[in-house]
PDB file of C-alpha atoms in Angstrom:
ATOM      1  CA  ALA A   1    -163.220 -61.168 146.034  1.00 73.00           C
ATOM      2  CA  GLN A   2    -161.783 -64.588 146.576  1.00 79.00           C
ATOM      3  CA  SER A   3    -158.421 -64.851 148.312  1.00 88.00           C
ATOM      4  CA  VAL A   4    -156.210 -67.232 150.204  1.00 93.00           C
ATOM      5  CA  THR A   5    -154.007 -66.342 153.158  1.00 95.00           C
ATOM      6  CA  GLN A   6    -151.103 -68.380 154.400  1.00 96.00           C
ATOM      7  CA  PRO A   7    -149.892 -66.498 157.471  1.00 95.00           C
ATOM      8  CA  ASP A   8    -146.632 -68.403 157.875  1.00 95.00           C
ATOM      9  CA  ILE A   9    -143.946 -67.543 155.353  1.00 94.00           C
ATOM     10  CA  HIS A  10    -141.387 -70.015 156.657  1.00 96.00           C
ATOM     11  CA  ILE A  11    -141.632 -72.871 159.140  1.00 97.00           C
ATOM     12  CA  THR A  12    -138.892 -75.126 160.441  1.00 97.00           C
ATOM     13  CA  VAL A  13    -139.687 -78.391 162.177  1.00 97.00           C
ATOM     14  CA  SER A  14    -137.573 -81.303 163.322  1.00 97.00           C
ATOM     15  CA  GLU A  15    -137.661 -84.525 161.391  1.00 96.00           C
ATOM     16  CA  GLY A  16    -140.247 -86.810 162.970  1.00 97.00           C
ATOM     17  CA  ALA A  17    -142.180 -83.941 164.506  1.00 97.00           C
ATOM     18  CA  SER A  18    -145.750 -83.119 163.627  1.00 97.00           C
ATOM     19  CA  LEU A  19    -146.624 -80.360 161.196  1.00 97.00           C
ATOM     20  CA  GLU A  20    -149.509 -77.984 160.697  1.00 98.00           C
ATOM     21  CA  LEU A  21    -149.571 -75.381 157.942  1.00 98.00           C
ATOM     22  CA  ARG A  22    -152.254 -72.755 158.203  1.00 98.00           C
ATOM     23  CA  CYS A  23    -154.546 -71.587 155.452  1.00 97.00           C
ATOM     24  CA  ASN A  24    -157.520 -69.235 155.507  1.00 96.00           C
ATOM     25  CA  TYR A  25    -159.695 -68.436 152.531  1.00 94.00           C
ATOM     26  CA  SER A  26    -162.237 -65.873 151.529  1.00 90.00           C
ATOM     27  CA  TYR A  27    -164.917 -66.961 149.098  1.00 82.00           C
ATOM     28  CA  GLY A  28    -168.643 -66.322 148.964  1.00 74.00           C
ATOM     29  CA  ALA A  29    -169.757 -69.777 147.963  1.00 77.00           C
ATOM     30  CA  THR A  30    -168.740 -73.272 148.974  1.00 75.00           C
ATOM     31  CA  PRO A  31    -165.092 -73.389 148.022  1.00 83.00           C
ATOM     32  CA  TYR A  32    -163.019 -75.939 146.261  1.00 89.00           C
ATOM     33  CA  LEU A  33    -159.825 -76.091 148.297  1.00 93.00           C
ATOM     34  CA  PHE A  34    -156.440 -77.505 147.440  1.00 94.00           C
ATOM     35  CA  TRP A  35    -152.986 -78.001 148.834  1.00 97.00           C
ATOM     36  CA  TYR A  36    -150.060 -78.201 146.430  1.00 95.00           C
ATOM     37  CA  VAL A  37    -146.379 -78.815 147.035  1.00 95.00           C
ATOM     38  CA  GLN A  38    -143.552 -77.451 144.938  1.00 92.00           C
ATOM     39  CA  SER A  39    -140.057 -78.786 145.431  1.00 87.00           C
ATOM     40  CA  PRO A  40    -137.013 -76.882 144.116  1.00 77.00           C
ATOM     41  CA  GLY A  41    -136.857 -77.245 140.364  1.00 71.00           C
ATOM     42  CA  GLN A  42    -140.028 -79.326 140.330  1.00 75.00           C
ATOM     43  CA  GLY A  43    -143.533 -78.693 139.102  1.00 80.00           C
ATOM     44  CA  LEU A  44    -146.580 -78.399 141.276  1.00 88.00           C
ATOM     45  CA  GLN A  45    -147.897 -81.579 142.804  1.00 90.00           C
ATOM     46  CA  LEU A  46    -151.403 -81.881 144.202  1.00 91.00           C
ATOM     47  CA  LEU A  47    -151.387 -83.164 147.772  1.00 95.00           C
ATOM     48  CA  LEU A  48    -155.109 -83.185 148.374  1.00 94.00           C
ATOM     49  CA  LYS A  49    -158.332 -81.407 147.578  1.00 92.00           C
ATOM     50  CA  TYR A  50    -161.714 -80.724 149.122  1.00 92.00           C
ATOM     51  CA  PHE A  51    -164.820 -80.379 147.015  1.00 86.00           C
ATOM     52  CA  SER A  52    -167.588 -81.575 149.333  1.00 84.00           C
ATOM     53  CA  GLY A  53    -168.452 -84.295 151.814  1.00 87.00           C
ATOM     54  CA  ASP A  54    -166.171 -85.355 154.627  1.00 90.00           C
ATOM     55  CA  THR A  55    -164.379 -82.292 155.957  1.00 92.00           C
ATOM     56  CA  LEU A  56    -161.256 -84.278 156.816  1.00 96.00           C
ATOM     57  CA  VAL A  57    -159.429 -85.009 153.608  1.00 96.00           C
ATOM     58  CA  GLN A  58    -156.649 -87.512 153.202  1.00 96.00           C
ATOM     59  CA  GLY A  59    -153.945 -86.887 150.661  1.00 96.00           C
ATOM     60  CA  ILE A  60    -150.731 -88.331 149.377  1.00 94.00           C
ATOM     61  CA  LYS A  61    -147.490 -88.687 151.342  1.00 94.00           C
ATOM     62  CA  GLY A  62    -149.342 -88.957 154.641  1.00 96.00           C
ATOM     63  CA  PHE A  63    -150.832 -85.469 154.551  1.00 97.00           C
ATOM     64  CA  GLU A  64    -154.339 -84.564 155.601  1.00 98.00           C
ATOM     65  CA  ALA A  65    -156.323 -81.349 155.792  1.00 98.00           C
ATOM     66  CA  GLU A  66    -159.482 -80.333 157.581  1.00 96.00           C
ATOM     67  CA  PHE A  67    -162.055 -77.947 156.168  1.00 95.00           C
ATOM     68  CA  LYS A  68    -163.608 -75.772 158.855  1.00 94.00           C
ATOM     69  CA  ARG A  69    -166.300 -73.579 157.422  1.00 91.00           C
ATOM     70  CA  SER A  70    -166.833 -71.633 160.644  1.00 92.00           C
ATOM     71  CA  GLN A  71    -163.187 -70.591 160.657  1.00 94.00           C
ATOM     72  CA  SER A  72    -162.776 -70.346 156.859  1.00 93.00           C
ATOM     73  CA  SER A  73    -159.742 -72.541 157.269  1.00 96.00           C
ATOM     74  CA  PHE A  74    -158.183 -75.500 155.521  1.00 97.00           C
ATOM     75  CA  ASN A  75    -155.059 -76.353 157.513  1.00 98.00           C
ATOM     76  CA  LEU A  76    -152.648 -79.013 156.324  1.00 98.00           C
ATOM     77  CA  ARG A  77    -151.289 -81.545 158.792  1.00 98.00           C
ATOM     78  CA  LYS A  78    -148.837 -84.398 158.912  1.00 98.00           C
ATOM     79  CA  PRO A  79    -148.157 -86.406 162.068  1.00 97.00           C
ATOM     80  CA  SER A  80    -144.470 -87.028 161.383  1.00 97.00           C
ATOM     81  CA  VAL A  81    -142.444 -85.145 158.796  1.00 97.00           C
ATOM     82  CA  HIS A  82    -139.593 -86.551 156.740  1.00 96.00           C
ATOM     83  CA  TRP A  83    -136.586 -84.686 155.407  1.00 95.00           C
ATOM     84  CA  SER A  84    -138.017 -85.114 151.914  1.00 94.00           C
ATOM     85  CA  ASP A  85    -141.017 -82.987 152.904  1.00 96.00           C
ATOM     86  CA  ALA A  86    -138.896 -79.846 152.738  1.00 96.00           C
ATOM     87  CA  ALA A  87    -140.529 -77.768 150.004  1.00 96.00           C
ATOM     88  CA  GLU A  88    -142.867 -74.872 149.311  1.00 95.00           C
ATOM     89  CA  TYR A  89    -146.514 -75.518 150.127  1.00 97.00           C
ATOM     90  CA  PHE A  90    -149.365 -73.644 148.534  1.00 96.00           C
ATOM     91  CA  CYS A  91    -152.954 -73.534 149.652  1.00 97.00           C
ATOM     92  CA  ALA A  92    -155.407 -72.636 146.912  1.00 94.00           C
ATOM     93  CA  VAL A  93    -159.084 -71.995 146.324  1.00 92.00           C
ATOM     94  CA  GLY A  94    -160.915 -72.974 143.170  1.00 87.00           C
ATOM     95  CA  VAL A  95    -163.221 -70.346 141.732  1.00 81.00           C
ATOM     96  CA  ARG A  96    -165.896 -71.610 139.447  1.00 73.00           C
ATOM     97  CA  TYR A  97    -165.308 -70.307 135.932  1.00 65.00           C
ATOM     98  CA  SER A  98    -167.746 -71.427 133.312  1.00 61.00           C
ATOM     99  CA  SER A  99    -167.196 -75.165 133.025  1.00 58.00           C
ATOM    100  CA  ALA A 100    -163.921 -75.201 134.935  1.00 65.00           C
ATOM    101  CA  SER A 101    -162.403 -73.767 138.052  1.00 75.00           C
ATOM    102  CA  LYS A 102    -159.571 -71.272 138.037  1.00 83.00           C
ATOM    103  CA  ILE A 103    -157.287 -71.609 140.994  1.00 87.00           C
ATOM    104  CA  ILE A 104    -156.189 -68.752 143.203  1.00 90.00           C
ATOM    105  CA  PHE A 105    -153.042 -69.502 145.167  1.00 93.00           C
ATOM    106  CA  GLY A 106    -151.934 -68.367 148.570  1.00 94.00           C
ATOM    107  CA  SER A 107    -148.513 -66.839 149.049  1.00 93.00           C
ATOM    108  CA  GLY A 108    -146.988 -70.134 150.105  1.00 95.00           C
ATOM    109  CA  THR A 109    -145.230 -71.496 153.178  1.00 96.00           C
ATOM    110  CA  ARG A 110    -141.677 -72.711 152.932  1.00 95.00           C
ATOM    111  CA  LEU A 111    -141.061 -75.778 155.068  1.00 97.00           C
ATOM    112  CA  SER A 112    -137.574 -76.583 156.282  1.00 96.00           C
ATOM    113  CA  ILE A 113    -136.719 -79.776 158.133  1.00 96.00           C
ATOM    114  CA  ARG A 114    -134.232 -79.802 160.959  1.00 94.00           C
ATOM    115  CA  PRO A 115    -132.229 -83.072 161.130  1.00 88.00           C
TER     116      PRO A 115
ATOM    117  CA  GLY B   1    -152.073 -90.220 134.821  1.00 62.00           C
ATOM    118  CA  ALA B   2    -152.733 -87.146 132.759  1.00 66.00           C
ATOM    119  CA  VAL B   3    -149.687 -85.170 131.741  1.00 89.00           C
ATOM    120  CA  VAL B   4    -149.225 -81.582 130.725  1.00 93.00           C
ATOM    121  CA  SER B   5    -146.014 -80.588 129.018  1.00 94.00           C
ATOM    122  CA  GLN B   6    -144.425 -77.221 128.382  1.00 95.00           C
ATOM    123  CA  HIS B   7    -141.865 -76.283 125.803  1.00 96.00           C
ATOM    124  CA  PRO B   8    -139.286 -74.966 126.160  1.00 96.00           C
ATOM    125  CA  SER B   9    -138.389 -75.709 129.752  1.00 94.00           C
ATOM    126  CA  ARG B  10    -136.124 -72.688 129.848  1.00 95.00           C
ATOM    127  CA  VAL B  11    -135.317 -69.900 127.436  1.00 97.00           C
ATOM    128  CA  ILE B  12    -132.944 -66.972 127.380  1.00 97.00           C
ATOM    129  CA  CYS B  13    -133.646 -64.140 124.993  1.00 96.00           C
ATOM    130  CA  LYS B  14    -132.536 -60.612 124.254  1.00 96.00           C
ATOM    131  CA  SER B  15    -134.604 -57.645 125.290  1.00 97.00           C
ATOM    132  CA  GLY B  16    -137.080 -56.653 122.580  1.00 96.00           C
ATOM    133  CA  THR B  17    -137.557 -60.108 121.124  1.00 97.00           C
ATOM    134  CA  SER B  18    -140.685 -62.241 121.388  1.00 97.00           C
ATOM    135  CA  VAL B  19    -140.814 -65.646 123.005  1.00 97.00           C
ATOM    136  CA  LYS B  20    -143.434 -68.341 122.501  1.00 97.00           C
ATOM    137  CA  ILE B  21    -144.163 -70.935 125.171  1.00 98.00           C
ATOM    138  CA  GLU B  22    -146.241 -74.003 124.388  1.00 97.00           C
ATOM    139  CA  CYS B  23    -148.505 -75.897 126.750  1.00 96.00           C
ATOM    140  CA  ARG B  24    -149.793 -79.291 125.695  1.00 96.00           C
ATOM    141  CA  SER B  25    -152.145 -81.770 127.269  1.00 95.00           C
ATOM    142  CA  LEU B  26    -150.635 -85.071 126.225  1.00 92.00           C
ATOM    143  CA  ASP B  27    -153.390 -87.611 126.731  1.00 90.00           C
ATOM    144  CA  PHE B  28    -156.575 -85.624 127.132  1.00 92.00           C
ATOM    145  CA  GLN B  29    -158.415 -82.755 125.535  1.00 91.00           C
ATOM    146  CA  ALA B  30    -158.622 -79.483 127.395  1.00 90.00           C
ATOM    147  CA  THR B  31    -161.077 -76.786 126.421  1.00 84.00           C
ATOM    148  CA  THR B  32    -159.722 -74.654 129.237  1.00 89.00           C
ATOM    149  CA  MET B  33    -156.119 -73.957 130.148  1.00 93.00           C
ATOM    150  CA  PHE B  34    -154.654 -71.407 132.514  1.00 94.00           C
ATOM    151  CA  TRP B  35    -151.415 -69.448 132.481  1.00 96.00           C
ATOM    152  CA  TYR B  36    -149.601 -68.425 135.647  1.00 95.00           C
ATOM    153  CA  ARG B  37    -146.363 -66.631 136.383  1.00 95.00           C
ATOM    154  CA  GLN B  38    -144.253 -67.095 139.449  1.00 92.00           C
ATOM    155  CA  PHE B  39    -141.516 -64.741 140.595  1.00 86.00           C
ATOM    156  CA  PRO B  40    -138.667 -66.174 142.678  1.00 82.00           C
ATOM    157  CA  LYS B  41    -139.818 -67.232 146.123  1.00 79.00           C
ATOM    158  CA  GLN B  42    -143.306 -65.978 145.447  1.00 84.00           C
ATOM    159  CA  SER B  43    -146.667 -67.516 144.708  1.00 88.00           C
ATOM    160  CA  LEU B  44    -148.268 -68.306 141.396  1.00 91.00           C
ATOM    161  CA  MET B  45    -150.237 -65.436 139.954  1.00 93.00           C
ATOM    162  CA  LEU B  46    -152.988 -66.256 137.507  1.00 92.00           C
ATOM    163  CA  MET B  47    -152.447 -64.347 134.282  1.00 95.00           C
ATOM    164  CA  ALA B  48    -155.203 -65.539 132.017  1.00 94.00           C
ATOM    165  CA  THR B  49    -157.658 -68.231 131.122  1.00 91.00           C
ATOM    166  CA  SER B  50    -157.181 -69.778 127.721  1.00 90.00           C
ATOM    167  CA  ASN B  51    -160.310 -70.997 125.992  1.00 86.00           C
ATOM    168  CA  GLU B  52    -160.207 -73.220 122.946  1.00 85.00           C
ATOM    169  CA  GLY B  53    -161.669 -71.483 119.942  1.00 83.00           C
ATOM    170  CA  SER B  54    -162.209 -68.133 121.617  1.00 84.00           C
ATOM    171  CA  LYS B  55    -160.328 -65.222 123.090  1.00 88.00           C
ATOM    172  CA  ALA B  56    -158.449 -65.590 126.314  1.00 91.00           C
ATOM    173  CA  THR B  57    -159.712 -63.948 129.475  1.00 91.00           C
ATOM    174  CA  TYR B  58    -157.058 -61.898 131.213  1.00 94.00           C
ATOM    175  CA  GLU B  59    -156.793 -61.120 134.898  1.00 91.00           C
ATOM    176  CA  GLN B  60    -156.786 -57.546 136.019  1.00 91.00           C
ATOM    177  CA  GLY B  61    -153.452 -55.872 135.456  1.00 93.00           C
ATOM    178  CA  VAL B  62    -152.215 -58.308 132.817  1.00 95.00           C
ATOM    179  CA  GLU B  63    -151.531 -56.692 129.448  1.00 94.00           C
ATOM    180  CA  LYS B  64    -153.237 -58.692 126.741  1.00 93.00           C
ATOM    181  CA  ASP B  65    -151.107 -57.147 124.022  1.00 95.00           C
ATOM    182  CA  LYS B  66    -147.987 -58.068 125.922  1.00 96.00           C
ATOM    183  CA  PHE B  67    -148.947 -61.644 126.662  1.00 97.00           C
ATOM    184  CA  LEU B  68    -150.653 -63.123 123.624  1.00 96.00           C
ATOM    185  CA  ILE B  69    -152.514 -66.348 124.205  1.00 95.00           C
ATOM    186  CA  ASN B  70    -153.722 -68.662 121.493  1.00 92.00           C
ATOM    187  CA  HIS B  71    -155.642 -71.854 122.205  1.00 90.00           C
ATOM    188  CA  ALA B  72    -155.753 -73.227 118.687  1.00 84.00           C
ATOM    189  CA  SER B  73    -156.628 -76.823 119.468  1.00 90.00           C
ATOM    190  CA  LEU B  74    -157.973 -78.928 122.301  1.00 91.00           C
ATOM    191  CA  THR B  75    -154.470 -79.981 123.280  1.00 94.00           C
ATOM    192  CA  LEU B  76    -152.391 -76.856 122.733  1.00 95.00           C
ATOM    193  CA  SER B  77    -152.260 -73.362 124.172  1.00 95.00           C
ATOM    194  CA  THR B  78    -149.450 -70.942 123.487  1.00 96.00           C
ATOM    195  CA  LEU B  79    -148.290 -67.902 125.407  1.00 97.00           C
ATOM    196  CA  THR B  80    -146.230 -65.370 123.488  1.00 97.00           C
ATOM    197  CA  VAL B  81    -144.355 -62.746 125.451  1.00 97.00           C
ATOM    198  CA  THR B  82    -144.017 -59.906 122.969  1.00 97.00           C
ATOM    199  CA  SER B  83    -141.134 -57.436 123.027  1.00 96.00           C
ATOM    200  CA  ALA B  84    -139.786 -59.040 126.153  1.00 96.00           C
ATOM    201  CA  HIS B  85    -137.976 -56.956 128.765  1.00 96.00           C
ATOM    202  CA  PRO B  86    -135.933 -57.998 131.776  1.00 95.00           C
ATOM    203  CA  GLU B  87    -138.914 -57.481 134.077  1.00 95.00           C
ATOM    204  CA  ASP B  88    -140.713 -60.230 132.150  1.00 96.00           C
ATOM    205  CA  SER B  89    -138.161 -62.720 133.417  1.00 96.00           C
ATOM    206  CA  SER B  90    -140.129 -65.212 135.434  1.00 95.00           C
ATOM    207  CA  PHE B  91    -141.313 -68.784 135.725  1.00 95.00           C
ATOM    208  CA  TYR B  92    -144.378 -69.383 133.575  1.00 97.00           C
ATOM    209  CA  ILE B  93    -146.641 -72.305 134.406  1.00 96.00           C
ATOM    210  CA  CYS B  94    -149.650 -73.578 132.541  1.00 95.00           C
ATOM    211  CA  SER B  95    -152.417 -75.884 133.632  1.00 93.00           C
ATOM    212  CA  ALA B  96    -155.085 -77.793 131.774  1.00 92.00           C
ATOM    213  CA  ILE B  97    -158.536 -78.838 132.871  1.00 89.00           C
ATOM    214  CA  ARG B  98    -159.573 -82.418 132.307  1.00 87.00           C
ATOM    215  CA  LEU B  99    -163.314 -82.969 132.457  1.00 83.00           C
ATOM    216  CA  ALA B 100    -164.769 -86.426 133.016  1.00 80.00           C
ATOM    217  CA  GLY B 101    -168.505 -86.050 133.467  1.00 78.00           C
ATOM    218  CA  GLN B 102    -168.940 -83.827 136.493  1.00 74.00           C
ATOM    219  CA  GLN B 103    -165.423 -84.531 137.697  1.00 76.00           C
ATOM    220  CA  GLU B 104    -162.916 -81.806 136.986  1.00 79.00           C
ATOM    221  CA  THR B 105    -159.195 -82.169 137.514  1.00 83.00           C
ATOM    222  CA  GLN B 106    -156.556 -79.568 136.864  1.00 87.00           C
ATOM    223  CA  TYR B 107    -153.093 -80.676 135.828  1.00 90.00           C
ATOM    224  CA  PHE B 108    -150.065 -78.392 135.917  1.00 91.00           C
ATOM    225  CA  GLY B 109    -147.182 -78.286 133.529  1.00 93.00           C
ATOM    226  CA  PRO B 110    -143.569 -78.331 134.736  1.00 91.00           C
ATOM    227  CA  GLY B 111    -143.083 -74.650 133.959  1.00 94.00           C
ATOM    228  CA  THR B 112    -140.905 -72.570 131.644  1.00 96.00           C
ATOM    229  CA  ARG B 113    -138.189 -70.368 133.021  1.00 95.00           C
ATOM    230  CA  LEU B 114    -137.735 -67.202 130.976  1.00 96.00           C
ATOM    231  CA  LEU B 115    -134.703 -64.989 131.326  1.00 96.00           C
ATOM    232  CA  VAL B 116    -134.632 -61.763 129.360  1.00 96.00           C
ATOM    233  CA  LEU B 117    -131.232 -60.134 129.066  1.00 96.00           C
TER     234      LEU B 117
END
């Protein structure tokens, strides 16, 4: 069955430092992969997605993610974090359902920023 | 960009009552919508897939008689929590699929916070 694992529950990094959030997936076919961010009291916002093609995906707010099939990973990176990046981050896999994909979410990683 | 709205944004109800939550795609038609619930500090759990004009498909462990889903039009899906109990208190989020040719994009609503007393 399809699943997504985010091994880090909570990460704290200093403002200006680089960031990498880990994500591993389990899916039999070529996955659709997503990263979403959820700020307190806010809805989900799509940061980036991978469907096919270039395995290094650029997203909004300076985020990028790299799809590594051999490692079943889709880690999210940012070279320099800002205090406004503090939020909950969800990795997700899209499972093809008829004419649309249902999304299975990982457990999330809470990012805190140290001033 | 495409927008998905939910109404109400928050609701408080007494135990035993039923609560209806609406999910609307505001500027596109969606034959498929999804309903999720999110407990505090936890991830989103897919509850069901809402299909316009047909019965919803529920995930394993989700009671279909408890969580009634109706997708009556291409822009509206409703989730009714019947005979709500305190353990149903949660954050309910919907999403809608926008299809443009082969391109598929999923848009999430802002969520509805339900508190059952």
